Structure formats: C-alpha cells, structure tokens
C-alpha cells in the first residue's frame, strides 16, 4: 500500500497525544488540560512505516471559532487524510460525540476510538459497542491510550475501513432539515466533490462565512441557498446555526439512550466529594495557596535544596573547580585562560546548573498536580473568579503552561477565541515565574530570607496577582473592554498520576533548562567574564574599572529608586533579557569567585548581602519577575500580537508595572523593615498605591454594546 495518513482528532484532553505517543513511539508532552497541542505533529506508525499519524490540536467542533479549530479543519479539508481516528473520551461520551457527528460529515472515513476505557470499566459503566457502531455508522473500538491497550488494533481497523471503501452513512437529522440539506446539495451540483457535498451543505446552511468565501458560489447559487435557509428557519422558528446544533444534540441523545449507558455512582461520587471541597467557593483559594506553598516548600526550601546545596557547594564549589584547576595547572594553561574557564564559564554555568535539583523537584510536584486532575480544577476555580471581573478562565491555562516556559505559554493563548482577551492574555502571561526565573527566586530566598518559607511561594503569587490585577485593570480600558468568552472545560475524573507522565513532565523541562545552560548561558558567561575582567584598553580591570562596570553604572541610576542602584544588579537585569538564567550566571561571575567558595556558599552569599539589603533584594526579585521576559518569549509575543505597536505596548506595560511594583515594595518596605526615613519616595509610593486601587475599582470605560454591564461598583463583598 502507498503512504496513508491517519489524523487523530478529538476534544481537548481526550488522550490524542497519549495515543499518538503510543502509536509512534514519539515523546510528545502530555497535558491534563485543554489546549496543550497547539500545532499538529506528525509521526510514523511503529508497525508500518508507511502509515503517517497526525496529532491534531484538540477541538470541540469544526466551526472554526479558535485558531486551533482552523488548523484542524483546514488540515482535514485540504490535506484530505485517508482516515480520521476520532479519539473520544468515553467518560464524557455526549460532549465528545458532538464533534464525531461533524467529522463523519467531512466524507473522510472515521473510526471512533473510545478512549479511557480503563476508567469506564473501573467505574462499572457499560457501553454497548455494537449499538453505538450501528447508530453512528462507523467502526467503534475501545482503547486505553495510557495502558496502550488496543491502540494498534484501532489503527488496523482504520486501515481496513480505508480499504473497504464503504459508503459513508451520515447522521440523520429531522426530515425538514434533511430536505433543506438535500436541496442545497442540489444547488451546489458539481461545485464540490460528491464526498464533501454533505459537509459543505451543512456548513452553507449554517452560513459559515469562511466556507462561503472559499467556495466562491455564483450569485444565483447564493440566492437560492439563502432562500432555502430562510424557509427552513421559518419552519423551525430558529436561526439556522441553532437548528443544526439542536439537531446534532438530539441525534446524540437518541444514540446514547439506545446504547443504554449505566452509571456507577461510586467513583463519580468520590470525585464529586473531593470537588465539593477543593472547588468550594470559600475554600478553593486557600487550599490552592496552601498547595502551592507546599510545592515551593518542598522544591526550594527542603528536598530540592539538599540537591542544590550539594551541587553548589560540592560539585561546582570544590570538586569540579579543583579538578579542573589541577588539570589546567598540569597542562600549564595560561593564566587568562584559567580565569576564563574557572571564573567565567564554571562560575556562570555552574551557578545556573546548581538550581537544577530544585527545578526538577518543582516540576515533579507540578506534574503530579496536573496529572491527577487538580490543575484542571484550579482553572475552573479561577474561571469563576475571573468571570466576576469580566475575564475568561481560559486565560489561566496559558499561565499554567508558562510555569514551565513563557514561549509555549504565550502560544497556548491561541485557545482563546475572543481577540481582546487573547491579546490581554499574551501581554500578561509571562508574569508567571517560569523555570528560568526560579533560580532567581531560590537564590534571593536562600541568601536573604533563609528562615522564611513564604518568600519563594510569594513570588508565584506575585505573578498570579500581577496577572489577575492587570486583567481587572486592563478590562476597564477601552482597548480591552467586552464580555468574556465562555469557557467550557470538562473536569477529568481524578486519577492517580502516571509515574511515567510525571517524570517525563519534569524530565522534559529540566532537560530544556540544562540545555540552555550549555548553550546560551555558556556563551553569555564568556562575554560577561570578558567584559567584567578587562577595561576598555584591554588591561586587567582593577576594582570597578571593567567594561561591564562602566556600562552598568550608566544604567544603574534608573534602578536606584528600587533600592538596587549598584551596577551589578543593573547588568544582571539586562543580561536577563537574553535568558533569565543569566541573572544568576552574572551574579555567579560577579560575586562568587570560585576559589573562595570552596568551603561552602557563604562567601558568595555574603558578597550578595553586602550589595543588597533584604528589601532591595526582594524588589530586585520582583522587578526581574515582572519585567520584559527573555528574547525567546518576546519573540513569541511578537508572533501572537498583531503588530509592533502592540509589542511595544506589551513590553512597555510589563516593564512599567515591574518598575512601579518594585518601587512600592522598596520604598514602603525599606521604611517599615529597615528603618528607612520617610521621604518623597514614600509619598510617591503611597500615591501610586492609591492610583492602582483607583484603576482597579473605577467604573469601566464604555463597555460597548451591553450597557447593562456598566454596573456601578458600590460596596465590596
Ligand atoms: P490530548 O489533549 O487529547 O492530547 O490529551 P492527552 O494525551 O494530553 O491526555 C490528557 C490526559 O488524559 C492525560 O493526563 C493522560 O494521562 C490522560 N489519559 C489519556 N488516555 C488515557 C486513558 O486511556 N486512561 C486514563 N486513565 N487516562 C488517560
Ligand atoms: Mg495533546
């Protein structure tokens, strides 16, 4: 047989990527919330290399509301894969079959794959496969993607289906709708192929604007079709799109009734009971705060720290430098070269890699929370809260993804249909502490606040807080005002996390982190070492005469009001734009001389403590957390925003907010905790706080079409 393409399609979170990995042996990242697969991926079936499997983004329908639905629909219509393997979450049949009815209409052979059969079986539910297959007019296979059960059989059945070339049975709707669809098919005549006639008739009936555009019907055809639609709308007394939606749901209701699915209460009850607590109106947020505190406590304060201390103090503190030093001495390497390797590369890269153990533990914890289904609940809880302020909970998913890296986080914003909400989410998503910012948090928490366990989680909540408050504030401006997009998301049943999944989640992200240390941080370390070791005349620098110090002093005054006007902090912040790990790498080179830290990290930390007061250090952390992200993330923001003006606005907003928040923290904190004197700065900080509060509680600027939405905000609570 020639090459054969099979497209995996299904709702978000139905297990497509898991199935894809099982079938192709690839290691795509598996997520337990919608919207993880933004672009499609291709792989070869392990059993037969001429069978290509496509992992398409998760979608709820073929009416392209979101960019992902466009990707999936265009692929199906234009590439015409030989078959569709429709991955259906069997624990959520009704919702999932809505897409199935549309996939069948594309005219491409469909095989329905009921996934998560392991959960269905455990819960005692029964699904009658024969009846379902008969009523759908497709083959139906039960699989468990995670347990790799029946996966290859599903592909074999699909191939059989392709070869048999049977006539396709489309779902049948109300006779009056069927009559209208037949008439439209008649009007279309040979404009579309016979195979695709059903799909295009339905879409034209729905008045799908993109389909109308691509088909380029003549005016005669357009007029006739419009008449057919109008008459049918009169008969049903409803608009055409709603008619089709209702008919699809009726079809599915008949189908599921026929297949008599029994529910076992027990398992559901347990999930529901847990949900009653963790999504409780009052308890949800405190529980979430507690959970995240615990995660950071484990990763940064306790378990992860053991690893990091060892790496910092033993591995990069003495073992590696001493070994390398003795090699270099043996080989009689020139002094400057020794300095480059020891004080530049090892100090910079080592300072970054030292945080790998903490990072790995953090990601193990986050992977665990995600895979067991807890994070999906948090998105749900956040949605409820966001909605009060006119925001969509969909914005929360990019934020969760951004805890790994801002780039996919920004890309995940594509799941948001509403353009204004999408742009806003793109602008604020990188406030989340990503893996590269984590070392900054860990370093500041460790060096300045060794006894307070709240400092590292506070950085996480600072990120979330910045996003939520920005959302509330921005929504009140003219540019972003409007109703939030509805957010449908099924809550997957809780399940024990798959060890493999959790480990892969942590491994993938830790690997990316280590890889960056070996590439971009490596190069940056060399540059920082060079510019901090030499003067402009290429003499060895004494004290603060280096090129870097001179450059740093130029910009340092900008940051003086934030409490850290020293050139080292300024330089670290700028190098952080290349990659946030550079902040730590730069400090490693500027403050930590490898020979001196061989005892333990004390000297390095002491050097830091003499350069920053604790409040200034926290202000430094805040600024680096919230200011413009690294170049890679800025690039992603550029791609997702309409033009450079928007990009400039986004970067300006991020840096501005970072500056204001750090300013407030330093000016107020310095007075309260460090006996600073009250002054003009304090006054300005207080004014800024009140301005911020005003921007958050003022009446929204005209909300456009719905004046009802302009409710005066009276009392809190
Ligand atoms: P996608 O969004 O459709 O690509 O879905 P994923 O492949 O990312 O899977 C979503 C979640 O469902 C992950 O947590 C998987 O571990 C889980 N999952 C996928 N297939 C199965 C299955 O057959 N059984 C169980 N219990 N969980 C599954
Ligand atoms: Mg996926």
XYZ file of C-alpha atoms and ligand atoms in Angstrom:
746
model
C 0.000 0.000 0.000
C 1.116 3.550 -0.624
C 1.552 6.145 2.065
C -1.534 6.517 4.210
C -2.310 9.424 6.514
C -4.422 8.976 9.618
C -5.445 12.081 11.546
C -6.007 11.793 15.301
C -8.825 14.177 16.132
C -10.869 14.710 19.219
C -11.777 17.061 22.003
C -9.028 18.620 24.050
C -7.866 16.298 26.793
C -9.341 13.157 25.226
C -5.945 11.466 25.072
C -4.834 12.148 21.495
C -1.250 12.902 22.358
C -1.034 9.879 24.621
C -2.384 7.749 21.777
C -0.012 9.439 19.342
C 2.956 8.671 21.553
C 1.840 5.085 21.966
C 1.395 4.612 18.236
C 4.522 6.371 17.027
C 6.867 5.957 19.967
C 7.373 9.704 19.998
C 7.623 11.575 23.261
C 5.219 14.435 22.890
C 4.326 16.264 26.052
C 1.030 15.068 27.514
C -1.045 17.564 29.448
C -4.117 17.250 31.568
C -5.867 20.412 30.468
C -7.211 21.567 27.159
C -5.076 23.321 24.650
C -1.710 21.676 25.095
C -1.282 20.591 21.464
C -1.333 23.887 19.652
C 0.253 22.783 16.422
C -0.079 19.464 14.751
C 2.603 16.807 14.938
C 3.350 14.002 12.566
C 4.829 10.581 13.240
C 5.164 7.159 11.683
C 3.176 4.216 12.988
C 5.518 1.805 14.714
C 4.018 -1.218 12.975
C 4.057 0.063 9.400
C 6.244 2.972 8.488
C 4.130 3.990 5.527
C 1.272 4.907 7.835
C 1.610 8.519 8.957
C -0.179 9.572 12.117
C -1.101 13.221 12.678
C -1.706 14.601 16.155
C -4.117 17.478 15.560
C -4.971 20.138 18.156
C -7.935 19.337 20.364
C -11.193 20.851 19.152
C -14.841 20.859 20.147
C -16.274 21.449 16.704
C -15.466 22.088 13.076
C -16.947 25.566 13.214
C -13.699 27.408 13.464
C -14.027 29.719 16.410
C -10.467 29.318 17.608
C -7.199 29.285 15.671
C -6.791 25.629 16.610
C -10.094 24.721 15.102
C -8.956 26.455 11.962
C -5.735 24.412 11.893
C -7.642 21.166 12.386
C -10.392 21.944 9.912
C -8.047 23.209 7.201
C -5.947 20.126 7.584
C -8.912 17.787 7.223
C -10.435 19.632 4.266
C -7.306 20.494 2.322
C -4.960 17.601 3.050
C -7.741 15.035 2.878
C -6.115 12.387 5.075
C -7.135 8.824 4.202
C -8.922 8.398 7.515
C -9.781 10.036 10.817
C -9.178 8.231 14.064
C -11.567 10.076 16.340
C -10.314 9.850 19.918
C -13.312 10.082 22.202
C -13.197 10.386 25.972
C -15.558 7.564 26.853
C -16.198 9.011 30.290
C -17.715 12.026 28.586
C -19.437 10.484 25.587
C -22.160 13.049 24.969
C -19.876 16.053 24.766
C -17.339 14.225 22.615
C -19.779 12.771 20.098
C -20.771 16.289 19.077
C -17.512 16.551 17.189
C -17.861 12.999 15.896
C -21.049 13.859 14.003
C -19.183 16.623 12.199
C -16.139 14.509 11.457
C -18.335 11.888 9.777
C -19.781 14.597 7.560
C -16.378 15.515 6.136
C -16.662 12.416 3.940
C -13.372 11.072 5.261
C -13.713 7.569 6.729
C -13.959 7.821 10.514
C -13.211 5.193 13.128
C -14.411 6.089 16.617
C -11.935 5.228 19.322
C -13.457 5.159 22.796
C -10.522 6.064 24.988
C -10.159 5.861 28.779
C -11.889 2.504 28.800
C -9.851 1.658 31.887
C -11.709 4.355 33.834
C -15.044 3.391 32.329
C -14.532 -0.233 33.321
C -13.452 0.611 36.827
C -16.496 2.786 37.316
C -18.745 -0.096 36.292
C -20.239 1.742 33.327
C -21.264 -0.299 30.351
C -21.136 0.861 26.781
C -22.760 -1.181 24.083
C -20.220 -1.006 21.275
C -22.308 -2.770 18.638
C -25.263 -0.476 19.051
C -23.087 2.590 19.098
C -21.284 1.461 15.947
C -24.565 0.721 14.261
C -26.176 4.050 15.091
C -23.092 6.068 14.216
C -22.437 4.104 11.068
C -18.751 3.790 11.901
C -16.462 1.222 13.414
C -16.075 1.670 17.174
C -13.016 0.470 19.099
C -12.459 0.662 22.847
C -8.920 1.579 23.873
C -6.873 2.826 26.755
C -4.156 5.073 25.445
C -2.342 5.185 28.747
C -2.340 1.423 29.177
C -1.501 1.015 25.459
C -4.481 -1.291 25.154
C -5.921 -1.929 21.692
C -4.084 1.027 20.178
C -2.588 -0.797 17.219
C -5.845 -2.652 16.681
C -7.566 0.703 16.296
C -5.172 1.660 13.509
C -5.610 -1.731 11.847
C -9.386 -1.305 11.893
C -8.918 2.137 10.397
C -6.795 0.754 7.584
C -9.436 -1.919 6.908
C -12.038 0.799 6.779
C -9.986 2.728 4.221
C -9.526 -0.344 2.034
C -13.138 -1.431 2.153
C -14.172 1.992 0.780
C -17.696 1.568 2.115
C -20.309 4.186 1.512
C -20.490 6.647 4.399
C -23.678 6.889 6.461
C -24.183 10.399 7.700
C -26.045 11.087 10.929
C -29.681 11.662 10.019
C -31.475 14.707 11.382
C -35.051 15.959 11.346
C -36.723 15.322 7.965
C -37.276 19.037 7.369
C -33.605 19.789 7.885
C -32.645 16.834 5.706
C -34.854 18.208 2.943
C -33.141 21.587 3.125
C -29.697 19.989 3.084
C -30.612 17.899 0.043
C -31.775 20.991 -1.780
C -28.543 22.789 -1.014
C -26.591 19.782 -2.255
C -28.626 20.068 -5.438
C -27.792 23.732 -5.851
C -24.114 23.001 -5.310
C -24.154 20.446 -8.122
C -20.597 19.827 -9.190
C -19.119 22.778 -7.288
C -17.887 20.314 -4.662
C -16.963 16.651 -4.877
C -19.645 14.119 -4.045
C -17.667 13.044 -0.999
C -17.635 16.505 0.522
C -21.146 17.544 -0.502
C -22.708 16.734 2.858
C -20.150 18.725 4.801
C -20.408 21.790 2.598
C -24.211 21.664 2.553
C -24.349 21.689 6.331
C -21.777 24.461 6.594
C -23.535 26.592 3.995
C -26.774 26.023 5.846
C -25.065 27.323 8.966
C -23.943 30.359 6.895
C -20.328 29.646 7.773
C -18.595 32.747 6.369
C -15.263 31.099 5.650
C -16.876 28.284 3.696
C -18.960 30.795 1.778
C -15.752 32.564 0.853
C -13.734 29.528 -0.177
C -16.486 28.027 -2.350
C -16.943 31.172 -4.457
C -20.523 30.406 -5.423
C -22.127 32.449 -8.166
C -24.793 34.905 -7.169
C -27.575 32.660 -8.468
C -26.450 29.808 -6.201
C -26.034 32.146 -3.248
C -29.538 33.475 -3.666
C -31.133 30.041 -3.921
C -29.282 28.761 -0.855
C -30.244 31.804 1.172
C -33.887 31.206 0.263
C -33.714 27.573 1.351
C -32.200 28.621 4.656
C -34.783 31.347 5.242
C -37.701 28.987 4.655
C -36.236 26.374 6.964
C -35.600 28.960 9.639
C -39.254 29.928 9.444
C -40.378 26.327 9.755
C -38.214 25.730 12.813
C -38.660 29.254 14.102
C -34.980 29.410 14.935
C -31.781 30.565 13.273
C -30.009 28.103 11.049
C -26.942 27.590 13.173
C -29.034 26.813 16.250
C -31.163 24.391 14.240
C -28.095 22.369 13.330
C -26.703 22.425 16.849
C -30.013 21.247 18.307
C -30.341 18.521 15.733
C -26.867 17.254 16.484
C -27.620 17.073 20.188
C -30.930 15.323 19.531
C -29.127 12.788 17.405
C -26.595 12.179 20.167
C -29.308 11.930 22.831
C -31.102 9.244 20.818
C -27.831 7.455 20.328
C -26.761 7.392 23.951
C -30.243 6.378 25.071
C -30.078 3.477 22.666
C -26.707 2.388 23.908
C -28.037 2.342 27.481
C -25.091 3.508 29.464
C -25.317 2.720 33.138
C -23.624 4.973 35.566
C -21.949 3.703 38.622
C -22.208 6.276 41.311
C -19.315 5.279 43.467
C -16.312 6.533 41.564
C -18.101 9.669 40.453
C -19.208 10.274 43.987
C -15.651 10.250 45.243
C -14.550 12.709 42.557
C -17.559 14.879 43.347
C -16.844 14.781 47.065
C -13.280 15.922 46.524
C -14.545 18.622 44.187
C -17.002 19.855 46.767
C -14.044 20.727 48.919
C -11.341 21.829 46.504
C -13.657 23.881 44.315
C -15.669 25.223 47.212
C -16.447 28.906 46.889
C -14.584 29.826 50.060
C -12.056 27.045 50.474
C -10.768 26.771 46.909
C -8.308 29.642 47.023
C -6.899 28.995 50.496
C -6.426 25.348 49.543
C -4.701 26.358 46.336
C -2.435 28.748 48.236
C -1.592 26.002 50.693
C -0.870 23.507 47.935
C 1.432 25.906 46.103
C 3.144 26.845 49.336
C 3.799 23.167 49.947
C 5.112 22.707 46.412
C 7.562 25.563 46.776
C 8.445 24.488 50.290
C 9.380 21.033 49.054
C 11.195 22.255 45.977
C 13.030 25.301 47.201
C 13.157 25.025 50.978
C 13.659 21.363 51.664
C 14.120 18.412 49.310
C 15.276 20.354 46.263
C 17.662 22.381 48.389
C 19.545 19.303 49.524
C 20.411 18.612 45.906
C 21.141 22.210 45.089
C 23.370 22.677 48.109
C 25.357 19.651 47.131
C 25.706 20.788 43.517
C 26.616 24.332 44.514
C 28.925 23.573 47.386
C 30.469 20.262 46.483
C 30.151 19.711 42.755
C 30.599 23.244 41.433
C 32.032 24.536 44.710
C 35.016 22.289 45.036
C 35.011 19.007 43.103
C 34.830 20.375 39.567
C 36.826 23.597 40.071
C 39.579 21.801 41.966
C 39.814 19.038 39.390
C 39.769 21.474 36.503
C 42.273 23.688 38.265
C 44.713 20.842 38.715
C 44.316 19.842 35.062
C 44.893 23.366 33.931
C 47.945 23.633 36.186
C 49.289 20.352 34.847
C 48.846 21.471 31.279
C 50.351 24.833 32.184
C 47.455 26.692 30.679
C 47.868 30.485 30.518
C 46.543 32.466 33.460
C 43.875 34.305 31.494
C 42.572 31.052 30.052
C 42.368 29.555 33.535
C 40.437 32.587 34.678
C 38.084 32.316 31.697
C 37.334 28.677 32.447
C 37.152 28.922 36.238
C 35.827 32.408 36.938
C 33.835 32.742 33.729
C 32.379 29.541 32.386
C 32.338 27.390 35.522
C 31.133 30.234 37.713
C 28.384 31.275 35.297
C 27.157 27.908 34.046
C 27.670 26.315 37.447
C 25.618 28.974 39.198
C 22.745 28.191 36.861
C 23.036 24.405 36.845
C 23.128 24.431 40.632
C 19.410 25.068 40.622
C 18.592 22.024 38.544
C 17.688 19.799 41.527
C 15.225 22.371 42.889
C 13.744 22.766 39.465
C 13.363 19.031 38.962
C 11.515 18.714 42.289
C 9.274 21.675 41.470
C 8.337 20.127 38.157
C 7.749 16.719 39.708
C 5.254 18.406 42.046
C 3.573 20.439 39.310
C 3.450 17.395 37.030
C 1.810 15.447 39.825
C -0.817 18.141 40.424
C -1.539 18.390 36.753
C -1.776 14.707 36.003
C -4.061 13.864 38.904
C -6.526 16.463 37.645
C -6.077 19.126 40.305
C -4.829 21.841 37.978
C -7.932 21.480 35.808
C -9.963 22.293 38.946
C -7.851 25.349 39.528
C -8.596 26.572 36.012
C -12.264 26.060 36.850
C -11.977 27.920 40.159
C -10.054 30.722 38.500
C -12.688 30.964 35.810
C -15.344 31.514 38.431
C -13.273 34.263 39.976
C -12.103 35.791 36.687
C -15.649 35.920 35.392
C -16.672 38.291 38.179
C -14.233 40.753 36.717
C -15.165 40.117 33.123
C -12.180 37.878 32.443
C -12.205 34.416 30.934
C -10.847 31.414 32.800
C -9.255 30.357 29.565
C -6.521 32.845 30.319
C -5.449 30.642 33.168
C -4.265 27.748 31.009
C -1.513 29.727 29.270
C -0.438 30.852 32.734
C -0.138 27.280 33.954
C 1.883 26.333 30.907
C 4.090 29.379 31.432
C 5.295 27.941 34.749
C 7.478 25.768 32.520
C 8.376 28.306 29.887
C 6.773 31.501 28.672
C 7.071 30.596 24.994
C 4.540 27.727 24.904
C 2.548 29.694 27.483
C 2.143 32.568 25.076
C 1.358 30.155 22.244
C -1.320 28.448 24.295
C -3.230 31.725 24.308
C -4.409 30.680 20.848
C -7.195 28.710 22.507
C -8.899 31.995 23.413
C -11.454 32.928 20.763
C -12.109 36.457 21.920
C -9.422 38.589 20.336
C -9.265 41.197 23.090
C -8.970 38.569 25.783
C -6.332 36.795 23.750
C -4.197 39.899 23.348
C -4.510 40.699 27.007
C -3.507 37.176 27.995
C -0.457 37.337 25.725
C 0.600 40.552 27.426
C 0.377 39.224 30.969
C 1.174 35.503 30.744
C 4.915 35.902 31.177
C 4.432 37.394 34.641
C 4.355 33.780 35.816
C 7.641 32.566 37.230
C 8.994 30.242 34.511
C 11.715 27.677 35.077
C 14.402 30.241 34.259
C 13.144 32.669 36.866
C 13.004 30.004 39.535
C 16.754 30.183 40.275
C 16.404 33.917 40.918
C 13.650 33.186 43.409
C 15.641 30.401 45.029
C 18.788 32.497 45.267
C 17.091 35.525 46.801
C 15.051 33.368 49.176
C 18.120 31.404 50.215
C 20.617 34.236 50.556
C 18.364 36.854 52.141
C 15.460 35.048 53.782
C 16.795 31.660 54.876
C 14.225 31.322 57.637
C 11.005 32.341 55.927
C 9.253 29.721 53.896
C 6.813 32.221 52.419
C 9.306 34.115 50.258
C 9.573 31.651 47.387
C 5.833 30.886 47.080
C 5.202 34.608 47.361
C 6.956 35.016 44.007
C 4.450 32.616 42.464
C 1.532 34.533 43.920
C 3.112 37.804 42.869
C 2.993 36.501 39.290
C -0.627 35.359 39.550
C -1.567 38.553 41.363
C 0.034 40.683 38.653
C -1.931 38.783 36.031
C -5.287 38.978 37.790
C -4.959 42.615 38.780
C -3.689 43.554 35.313
C -6.659 41.731 33.882
C -9.091 43.617 36.069
C -7.430 46.946 35.377
C -6.976 46.446 31.647
C -10.534 45.195 31.186
C -11.708 48.612 32.295
C -9.849 50.345 29.497
C -11.451 50.893 26.118
C -8.988 48.651 24.297
C -9.867 45.521 26.239
C -13.455 46.047 27.379
C -16.034 43.425 26.425
C -17.743 40.272 27.584
C -15.568 37.314 28.460
C -15.619 34.322 26.158
C -17.436 31.338 27.591
C -15.119 28.706 28.908
C -16.221 25.123 28.583
C -13.968 22.615 30.089
C -14.735 19.185 31.307
C -13.236 18.256 34.605
C -11.459 14.950 34.161
C -12.108 12.440 36.941
C -9.312 12.403 39.487
C -6.917 9.604 38.971
C -3.652 8.502 40.441
C -0.952 10.184 38.405
C 1.023 8.069 36.000
C 4.568 7.980 37.311
C 5.824 7.948 33.730
C 3.887 11.076 32.829
C 5.058 12.978 35.861
C 8.656 12.017 35.311
C 8.524 12.927 31.649
C 6.990 16.298 32.514
C 9.820 17.026 34.904
C 12.498 15.489 32.688
C 11.498 17.456 29.567
C 11.582 20.744 31.353
C 14.737 20.046 33.309
C 16.436 18.935 30.096
C 15.495 22.155 28.332
C 16.905 24.069 31.286
C 20.196 22.159 31.279
C 20.483 22.521 27.521
C 20.175 26.268 27.790
C 22.917 26.314 30.423
C 25.194 24.537 27.963
C 24.448 26.869 25.064
C 23.149 30.362 25.610
C 24.338 30.699 29.218
C 27.727 29.297 28.250
C 28.223 31.964 25.599
C 26.810 34.702 27.816
C 29.170 33.670 30.634
C 32.161 34.106 28.361
C 31.001 37.584 27.353
C 30.248 38.594 30.931
C 33.569 37.236 32.127
C 35.445 39.111 29.418
C 33.717 42.420 29.934
C 33.986 42.163 33.704
C 37.664 41.207 33.672
C 39.044 43.760 31.243
C 38.976 47.514 30.855
C 38.295 49.306 27.594
C 42.032 49.362 26.912
C 42.145 45.589 27.436
C 44.092 45.882 30.679
C 43.089 43.614 33.502
C 40.490 45.575 35.432
C 41.173 46.708 38.973
C 38.170 47.104 41.243
C 35.280 48.630 39.315
C 37.136 49.663 36.182
C 35.872 46.922 33.894
C 33.889 47.499 30.707
C 30.863 45.852 32.271
C 31.054 48.008 35.392
C 31.242 51.139 33.268
C 28.250 50.078 31.194
C 26.371 49.023 34.298
C 26.999 52.338 36.020
C 25.397 54.104 33.064
C 22.044 52.434 33.615
C 22.217 51.705 37.320
C 20.722 55.064 38.368
C 17.461 54.005 36.713
C 17.137 51.303 39.338
C 18.347 53.312 42.311
C 14.763 54.235 43.357
C 14.065 50.487 43.515
C 16.795 50.066 46.103
C 19.492 48.486 43.971
C 21.361 51.161 42.112
C 24.584 49.093 42.008
C 25.985 48.249 38.595
C 25.936 44.500 39.212
C 22.164 44.437 39.643
C 21.670 46.587 36.554
C 23.922 44.369 34.446
C 22.268 41.184 35.701
C 18.851 42.561 34.797
C 19.966 43.422 31.276
C 21.664 40.076 30.666
C 18.451 38.522 31.960
C 16.770 39.690 28.797
C 18.871 37.242 26.812
C 17.798 34.460 29.144
C 16.583 34.809 32.691
C 19.113 32.253 33.910
C 21.735 34.850 33.074
C 20.723 36.861 36.131
C 22.091 34.077 38.276
C 25.002 33.352 35.975
C 26.007 37.013 36.077
C 25.845 37.110 39.862
C 27.867 33.917 39.959
C 30.646 35.586 37.975
C 30.470 38.984 39.643
C 30.011 37.953 43.271
C 31.204 34.401 43.557
C 34.873 33.709 42.909
C 35.202 30.003 42.603
C 38.354 29.624 44.697
C 36.765 31.384 47.595
C 33.522 29.460 47.809
C 35.221 26.113 48.170
C 34.193 25.936 51.849
C 30.510 26.474 51.274
C 28.320 29.072 49.614
C 28.845 31.536 52.458
C 31.249 33.986 50.794
C 29.106 34.251 47.688
C 26.039 34.951 49.755
C 27.906 37.402 51.950
C 29.065 39.317 48.885
C 25.447 39.474 47.752
C 24.231 40.573 51.166
C 26.648 43.477 51.183
C 25.380 44.617 47.788
C 21.631 44.450 48.578
C 19.501 44.930 51.661
C 16.838 42.214 52.031
C 14.058 44.546 50.920
C 16.151 45.712 47.970
C 16.788 42.075 47.089
C 13.072 41.371 47.154
C 12.491 44.424 44.989
C 15.159 43.107 42.588
C 13.386 39.758 42.501
C 10.055 41.449 41.825
C 11.455 43.530 39.002
C 13.078 40.587 37.283
C 9.940 38.516 37.702
C 7.611 41.032 36.125
C 9.697 42.979 33.605
C 10.009 42.088 29.922
C 10.649 38.363 29.515
C 13.631 36.861 27.702
C 14.122 37.381 23.960
C 12.634 33.993 23.096
C 9.393 34.875 24.872
C 9.386 38.383 23.425
C 9.631 36.719 20.006
C 6.624 34.551 20.815
C 4.684 37.608 21.971
C 5.626 39.357 18.729
C 4.290 36.429 16.666
C 0.994 36.306 18.529
C 0.266 40.031 18.624
C -0.934 41.921 15.532
C 1.932 44.362 15.073
C 4.995 46.061 16.501
C 2.917 48.737 18.133
C 1.167 46.105 20.195
C 4.501 44.531 21.026
C 5.884 47.852 22.213
C 2.752 48.342 24.286
C 3.112 44.898 25.848
C 6.792 45.302 26.704
C 6.188 48.824 27.961
C 3.363 47.631 30.150
C 5.421 44.784 31.602
C 8.457 46.930 32.380
C 6.318 49.769 33.685
C 4.358 47.537 36.006
C 7.552 45.848 37.199
C 9.066 49.226 37.947
C 6.076 50.549 39.823
C 5.566 47.423 41.929
C 9.260 47.139 42.821
C 9.323 50.833 43.641
C 6.391 50.479 46.018
C 7.858 47.375 47.638
C 11.218 49.013 48.227
C 10.022 52.444 49.288
C 7.462 51.127 51.756
C 9.360 48.021 52.838
C 12.556 49.949 53.477
C 10.742 52.277 55.859
C 8.896 49.530 57.700
C 11.561 46.815 57.935
C 14.860 48.589 57.576
C 14.333 51.857 59.468
C 14.470 53.861 56.276
C 13.465 57.503 56.564
C 10.120 58.709 55.338
C 10.594 60.897 52.320
C 9.411 61.902 48.909
C 9.784 58.307 47.675
C 7.455 57.006 50.384
C 4.886 59.613 49.492
C 5.117 58.766 45.804
C 4.767 55.068 46.616
C 1.601 55.749 48.602
C 0.184 57.851 45.783
C 0.972 55.030 43.351
C -0.831 52.524 45.568
C -3.948 54.663 45.614
C -3.735 55.234 41.860
C -3.540 51.479 41.410
C -6.554 50.907 43.628
C -8.469 53.552 41.725
C -7.655 51.938 38.377
C -8.926 48.632 39.743
C -12.216 49.793 41.211
C -13.217 52.619 38.888
C -16.166 52.210 36.588
C -15.298 50.508 33.324
C -14.886 52.700 30.249
C -17.894 52.296 27.955
C -18.474 48.576 27.605
C -19.746 48.919 24.077
C -22.827 47.030 23.094
C -24.116 45.997 26.526
C -24.860 48.995 28.680
C -26.330 46.590 31.232
C -22.782 45.564 32.023
C -21.961 49.008 33.364
C -22.991 48.409 36.926
C -21.671 50.901 39.398
C -19.438 49.232 41.877
C -20.910 50.031 45.250
C -19.692 48.103 48.198
C -17.087 45.426 48.374
C -18.092 41.882 49.206
P -4.990 15.420 24.372
O -5.274 16.806 24.870
O -6.160 14.865 23.657
O -3.713 15.323 23.580
O -4.853 14.511 25.666
P -3.557 13.950 26.397
O -2.955 12.839 25.611
O -2.678 15.112 26.723
O -4.192 13.295 27.693
C -4.903 14.026 28.654
C -4.906 13.324 29.989
O -5.667 12.123 29.931
C -3.531 12.919 30.481
O -3.474 13.157 31.864
C -3.473 11.433 30.210
O -2.630 10.762 31.115
C -4.918 11.027 30.404
N -5.267 9.851 29.613
C -5.130 9.702 28.275
N -5.571 8.476 27.875
C -5.989 7.843 28.991
C -6.538 6.528 29.251
O -6.722 5.717 28.369
N -6.833 6.247 30.548
C -6.620 7.139 31.550
N -6.927 6.774 32.796
N -6.126 8.366 31.353
C -5.800 8.713 30.095
Mg -2.461 16.878 23.000
